[in-house]
Each structure stands twice: as structure tokens, then as C-alpha cells.
Short mmCIF file of C-alpha atoms in Angstrom, two decimals:
data_model
loop_
_atom_site.label_atom_id
_atom_site.label_comp_id
_atom_site.label_asym_id
_atom_site.label_seq_id
_atom_site.Cartn_x
_atom_site.Cartn_y
_atom_site.Cartn_z
CA GLU B 563 -51.63 225.88 1.04
CA ALA B 564 -52.90 228.31 3.65
CA GLY B 565 -53.39 231.87 2.52
CA VAL B 566 -52.51 235.12 4.22
CA VAL B 567 -54.18 235.29 7.61
CA GLN B 568 -55.24 238.53 9.23
CA SER B 569 -56.91 239.29 12.52
CA PRO B 570 -59.15 240.71 13.67
CA ARG B 571 -61.50 240.87 10.68
CA TYR B 572 -63.43 243.77 12.13
CA LYS B 573 -62.58 246.35 14.76
CA ILE B 574 -64.62 249.23 16.13
CA ILE B 575 -62.92 251.73 18.41
CA GLU B 576 -63.39 255.26 19.60
CA LYS B 577 -61.07 257.98 18.39
CA LYS B 578 -57.83 258.44 20.29
CA GLN B 579 -57.77 254.75 21.23
CA PRO B 580 -54.92 252.48 20.08
CA VAL B 581 -55.48 249.55 17.73
CA ALA B 582 -53.33 246.77 16.35
CA PHE B 583 -53.66 244.46 13.36
CA TRP B 584 -51.89 241.16 12.91
CA CYS B 585 -50.80 239.39 9.74
CA ASN B 586 -49.40 235.93 9.09
CA PRO B 587 -48.08 235.68 5.52
CA ILE B 588 -47.89 232.59 3.33
CA SER B 589 -45.09 230.32 4.47
CA GLY B 590 -41.86 231.07 2.68
CA HIS B 591 -42.86 234.51 1.44
CA ASN B 592 -40.08 236.91 2.33
CA THR B 593 -41.87 240.09 1.24
CA LEU B 594 -44.77 241.46 3.24
CA TYR B 595 -46.91 244.48 2.48
CA TRP B 596 -49.42 246.51 4.44
CA TYR B 597 -52.00 248.40 2.40
CA LEU B 598 -54.82 250.74 3.28
CA GLN B 599 -57.99 250.61 1.20
CA ASN B 600 -60.64 253.28 1.42
CA LEU B 601 -64.15 252.66 0.12
CA GLY B 602 -64.27 252.77 -3.64
CA GLN B 603 -60.50 253.03 -3.99
CA GLY B 604 -57.63 250.74 -4.79
CA PRO B 605 -55.16 249.61 -2.13
CA GLU B 606 -52.49 252.13 -1.13
CA LEU B 607 -49.13 250.88 0.12
CA LEU B 608 -48.22 251.78 3.68
CA ILE B 609 -45.08 249.74 4.21
CA ARG B 610 -43.12 246.93 2.60
CA TYR B 611 -40.83 244.45 4.37
CA GLU B 612 -38.10 242.31 2.95
CA ASN B 613 -37.65 239.70 5.67
CA GLU B 614 -37.31 241.74 8.90
CA GLU B 615 -36.32 244.99 7.20
CA ALA B 616 -38.77 247.74 6.37
CA VAL B 617 -37.46 248.72 2.93
CA ASP B 618 -40.22 251.15 1.97
CA ASP B 619 -42.15 253.03 4.66
CA SER B 620 -42.37 256.33 2.83
CA GLN B 621 -46.19 256.25 2.86
CA LEU B 622 -46.56 255.34 6.53
CA PRO B 623 -47.76 258.24 8.73
CA LYS B 624 -45.08 257.75 11.31
CA ASP B 625 -46.54 260.14 13.87
CA ARG B 626 -49.29 257.64 14.67
CA PHE B 627 -48.59 254.45 12.71
CA SER B 628 -45.95 251.88 13.47
CA ALA B 629 -45.22 248.39 12.21
CA GLU B 630 -42.92 245.54 12.99
CA ARG B 631 -42.06 242.18 11.53
CA LEU B 632 -40.18 240.20 14.09
CA LYS B 633 -38.22 237.19 12.85
CA GLY B 634 -39.26 237.97 9.31
CA VAL B 635 -42.59 236.16 9.50
CA ASP B 636 -45.64 237.64 11.26
CA SER B 637 -46.23 241.36 11.25
CA THR B 638 -48.16 243.83 13.36
CA LEU B 639 -49.45 247.24 12.29
CA LYS B 640 -50.38 249.65 15.06
CA ILE B 641 -52.20 252.97 15.16
CA GLN B 642 -51.94 255.17 18.22
CA PRO B 643 -53.98 257.25 18.62
CA ALA B 644 -56.61 256.45 16.01
CA GLU B 645 -58.42 259.28 14.23
CA LEU B 646 -61.79 259.30 12.47
CA GLY B 647 -60.06 259.39 9.08
CA ASP B 648 -58.31 256.09 9.79
CA SER B 649 -61.54 254.19 9.17
CA ALA B 650 -60.72 251.88 6.26
CA VAL B 651 -59.79 248.31 5.39
CA TYR B 652 -56.21 247.37 6.20
CA LEU B 653 -54.89 244.69 3.88
CA CYS B 654 -51.81 242.56 4.32
CA ALA B 655 -50.18 240.87 1.35
CA SER B 656 -47.14 238.69 0.82
CA SER B 657 -45.04 237.57 -2.09
CA PHE B 658 -41.96 235.52 -2.79
CA GLY B 659 -39.09 237.37 -4.32
CA GLY B 660 -39.05 240.26 -6.71
CA ALA B 661 -41.24 242.80 -8.37
CA GLY B 662 -42.37 240.41 -11.07
CA ASN B 663 -44.17 238.08 -8.68
CA GLU B 664 -47.79 238.13 -7.67
CA GLN B 665 -48.89 239.41 -4.30
CA PHE B 666 -51.31 237.32 -2.27
CA PHE B 667 -53.71 239.35 -0.18
CA GLY B 668 -55.34 238.55 3.10
CA PRO B 669 -59.04 239.26 3.77
CA GLY B 670 -58.24 242.52 5.55
CA THR B 671 -59.26 244.16 8.79
CA ARG B 672 -62.13 246.61 8.55
CA LEU B 673 -61.50 249.41 11.05
CA THR B 674 -64.25 251.77 12.14
CA VAL B 675 -63.24 254.73 14.30
CA LEU B 676 -66.15 256.42 16.08
CA GLN G 263 -48.93 258.78 -9.99
CA GLN G 264 -52.13 256.73 -9.85
CA PRO G 265 -52.99 254.86 -13.06
CA VAL G 266 -56.30 255.68 -14.71
CA GLN G 267 -58.74 252.86 -15.33
CA SER G 268 -61.58 252.87 -17.83
CA PRO G 269 -64.42 252.33 -17.88
CA GLN G 270 -65.35 253.01 -14.26
CA ALA G 271 -68.16 250.50 -14.47
CA VAL G 272 -69.56 248.06 -16.98
CA ILE G 273 -72.62 245.82 -17.02
CA LEU G 274 -72.66 242.67 -19.11
CA ARG G 275 -74.97 239.80 -19.82
CA GLU G 276 -73.50 236.37 -19.32
CA GLY G 277 -71.48 235.37 -22.36
CA GLU G 278 -70.59 238.89 -23.47
CA ASP G 279 -67.07 240.27 -23.68
CA ALA G 280 -65.44 243.24 -21.98
CA VAL G 281 -62.18 245.16 -22.09
CA ILE G 282 -60.79 247.06 -19.10
CA ASN G 283 -58.05 249.59 -19.69
CA CYS G 284 -55.27 250.91 -17.46
CA SER G 285 -53.17 253.91 -18.39
CA SER G 286 -50.17 255.42 -16.64
CA SER G 287 -48.28 258.69 -17.09
CA LYS G 288 -44.94 257.17 -16.07
CA ALA G 289 -42.64 254.50 -17.48
CA LEU G 290 -43.67 251.07 -16.28
CA TYR G 291 -41.87 247.88 -15.40
CA SER G 292 -44.94 245.84 -14.62
CA VAL G 293 -48.72 245.83 -14.61
CA HIS G 294 -50.61 243.62 -12.17
CA TRP G 295 -54.32 242.83 -12.45
CA TYR G 296 -56.51 241.80 -9.51
CA ARG G 297 -60.21 241.14 -9.00
CA GLN G 298 -61.91 241.92 -5.71
CA LYS G 299 -65.39 240.86 -4.70
CA HIS G 300 -67.24 242.84 -2.09
CA GLY G 301 -65.80 242.28 1.37
CA GLU G 302 -63.12 239.90 0.12
CA ALA G 303 -59.41 240.02 -0.58
CA PRO G 304 -58.12 241.04 -4.00
CA VAL G 305 -57.32 237.94 -6.05
CA PHE G 306 -54.41 237.80 -8.47
CA LEU G 307 -55.26 237.52 -12.15
CA MET G 308 -52.19 238.40 -14.18
CA ILE G 309 -48.80 240.12 -14.28
CA LEU G 310 -47.38 241.66 -17.42
CA LEU G 311 -43.71 242.61 -17.40
CA LYS G 312 -41.62 244.90 -19.52
CA GLY G 313 -40.08 242.79 -22.23
CA GLY G 314 -43.15 240.69 -22.82
CA GLU G 315 -43.21 238.13 -20.01
CA GLN G 316 -46.63 237.31 -18.63
CA LYS G 317 -47.81 235.26 -15.68
CA GLY G 318 -51.38 234.48 -14.91
CA HIS G 319 -54.47 232.37 -15.25
CA GLU G 320 -54.96 230.58 -18.54
CA LYS G 321 -58.45 231.90 -19.06
CA ILE G 322 -57.41 235.52 -18.63
CA SER G 323 -55.74 237.51 -21.37
CA ALA G 324 -54.17 240.93 -21.28
CA SER G 325 -51.86 243.17 -23.21
CA PHE G 326 -49.13 245.63 -22.20
CA ASN G 327 -48.07 248.45 -24.50
CA GLU G 328 -44.80 249.61 -22.96
CA LYS G 329 -44.43 252.64 -25.23
CA LYS G 330 -47.89 253.95 -24.44
CA GLN G 331 -47.70 252.84 -20.80
CA GLN G 332 -51.05 251.14 -21.16
CA SER G 333 -52.49 247.74 -20.38
CA SER G 334 -55.79 246.13 -21.23
CA LEU G 335 -57.54 243.15 -19.64
CA TYR G 336 -59.74 241.07 -21.91
CA LEU G 337 -62.67 239.17 -20.45
CA THR G 338 -64.32 236.90 -22.97
CA ALA G 339 -67.49 234.84 -22.69
CA SER G 340 -68.12 236.35 -19.27
CA GLN G 341 -69.54 234.26 -16.46
CA LEU G 342 -71.48 235.32 -13.40
CA SER G 343 -68.38 234.66 -11.31
CA TYR G 344 -66.49 237.39 -13.19
CA SER G 345 -68.46 240.05 -11.32
CA GLY G 346 -66.36 242.21 -9.04
CA THR G 347 -64.05 245.21 -9.05
CA TYR G 348 -60.96 244.94 -11.21
CA PHE G 349 -57.83 246.80 -10.19
CA CYS G 350 -54.66 247.38 -12.10
CA GLY G 351 -51.49 248.01 -10.13
CA THR G 352 -48.52 249.53 -11.87
CA GLY G 353 -44.88 249.12 -10.95
CA GLY G 354 -42.49 251.80 -12.09
CA ALA G 355 -39.17 251.38 -13.80
CA GLY G 356 -35.95 251.21 -11.84
CA GLY G 357 -35.94 251.15 -8.08
CA SER G 358 -39.64 251.77 -7.72
CA ASN G 359 -40.65 248.57 -9.45
CA TYR G 360 -41.55 246.86 -6.18
CA LYS G 361 -44.10 249.46 -5.28
CA LEU G 362 -47.47 248.99 -6.90
CA THR G 363 -49.76 251.95 -7.38
CA PHE G 364 -53.33 250.84 -7.87
CA GLY G 365 -56.05 252.49 -9.93
CA LYS G 366 -59.50 253.24 -8.57
CA GLY G 367 -60.93 250.09 -10.06
CA THR G 368 -63.52 249.07 -12.64
CA LEU G 369 -66.77 247.60 -11.34
CA LEU G 370 -67.90 244.72 -13.54
CA THR G 371 -71.39 243.30 -13.16
CA VAL G 372 -72.38 240.19 -15.07
CA ASN G 373 -76.10 239.47 -15.17
CA PRO G 374 -77.83 236.23 -16.21
#
């Protein structure tokens, strides 16, 4: 079974530039998560989707971050414009069903903003 | 509220045992444990649910004290492959149970 796929794996941009990350979850997983992970820290939830619907985006900085999950499968997370403090690893995870089920994480995209 | 993990780091020799603790200040529905190696994705180890249900790998054991809002992960007869950072993620009671809040992690190093 293929795991969660993310691309790109690494991205280096200058501040104020836009950037986008893509995630393909495990087939059949209706719940998709985007996390941000700073160095030496645990993942922090940015947004959670149930199928196409963003059911928890309370932690997403909506002035510069946006996300979409068209057709309830792949998802894209965008930052525009990027700031120096956005440098981090962006992780995508997926799960099937409710809160008692494990989340499967992708390898992440390491973003460096110069 | 971010759960507190202890210890922050631990160094073992192969074959030794370790316990990693996770403590929360809020009522919990679930505790999830993950291991992450440097530059890799977090890998699922175990889920402990309120009421006693557990899901996870056979070789991993953990406990969940609902009253104290604490969980412990037990690593016995450690192997070199156990090295990595261990994170607990806690899910709150009620409507917040889908949202996991992760601790800062415990760095485990297993030496030959």
C-alpha cells in the first residue's frame, strides 16, 4: 500500500514569494491533516479536512495561508507571501474515520525562506 | 494545552529498557504515540483510548491513566532501530477529540 505522498520534498524561496505544497493521501482515507513542524518541536495542526470540507482551520493563519482539497482526495497548501518565520517542515497526514484511528504521515516538505 | 513529555532525552545501551512519559492538564479522550527519525515522517506506534481500548504494534506497550491524564510508553530490550524522537499527541474529550496536540518530544538514543 502506497503511503502519503508529498511534493516537493525541499523548497527554498525568498521572502514575499508564494509557495505551494501538494499532498496525496492514502487511498480511501477521508480525513486529511496539514501540520507544521518547527525544529525540535512536535507537529502543530494547521487544518483538518473531512472529505472536501475543512472542519478545523482555527490554527491556519488565514491572512497568508490557504488550503484546498478538491474532490476530497489530493490537497494543496499555499503560502502567499512567505515570511522568514515560515521556514519549517510542512507535514501532511491522513486517516480513515474517527479520532481513535492512527494518522499516517507523509515525509514532509522542508521550506526555507531566505 | 501542549502535553509535557519527560524525559527530554535519554541514552541507552542496546538491550536496556526505557519509559517515556506524557502528561496533560486537560481531560483526554486519546493518546497517540509516534516515533520520528531525523528527516523522516513520524511513524505510528500506538493509540490508547479512554475506556481502555488500545491499538498498536505488538512489541510496543503503553499505559493510559485517565484520571491523572497521563500516559507512559514502555520500551523494553531496546534495539538500535528504536533510536529517534518519540512524540505523544493528545486528543481532548468531546468535540476536540479529533485534534491532536503534540508534545515537544523525547530524543532516544540507543548505542551498541
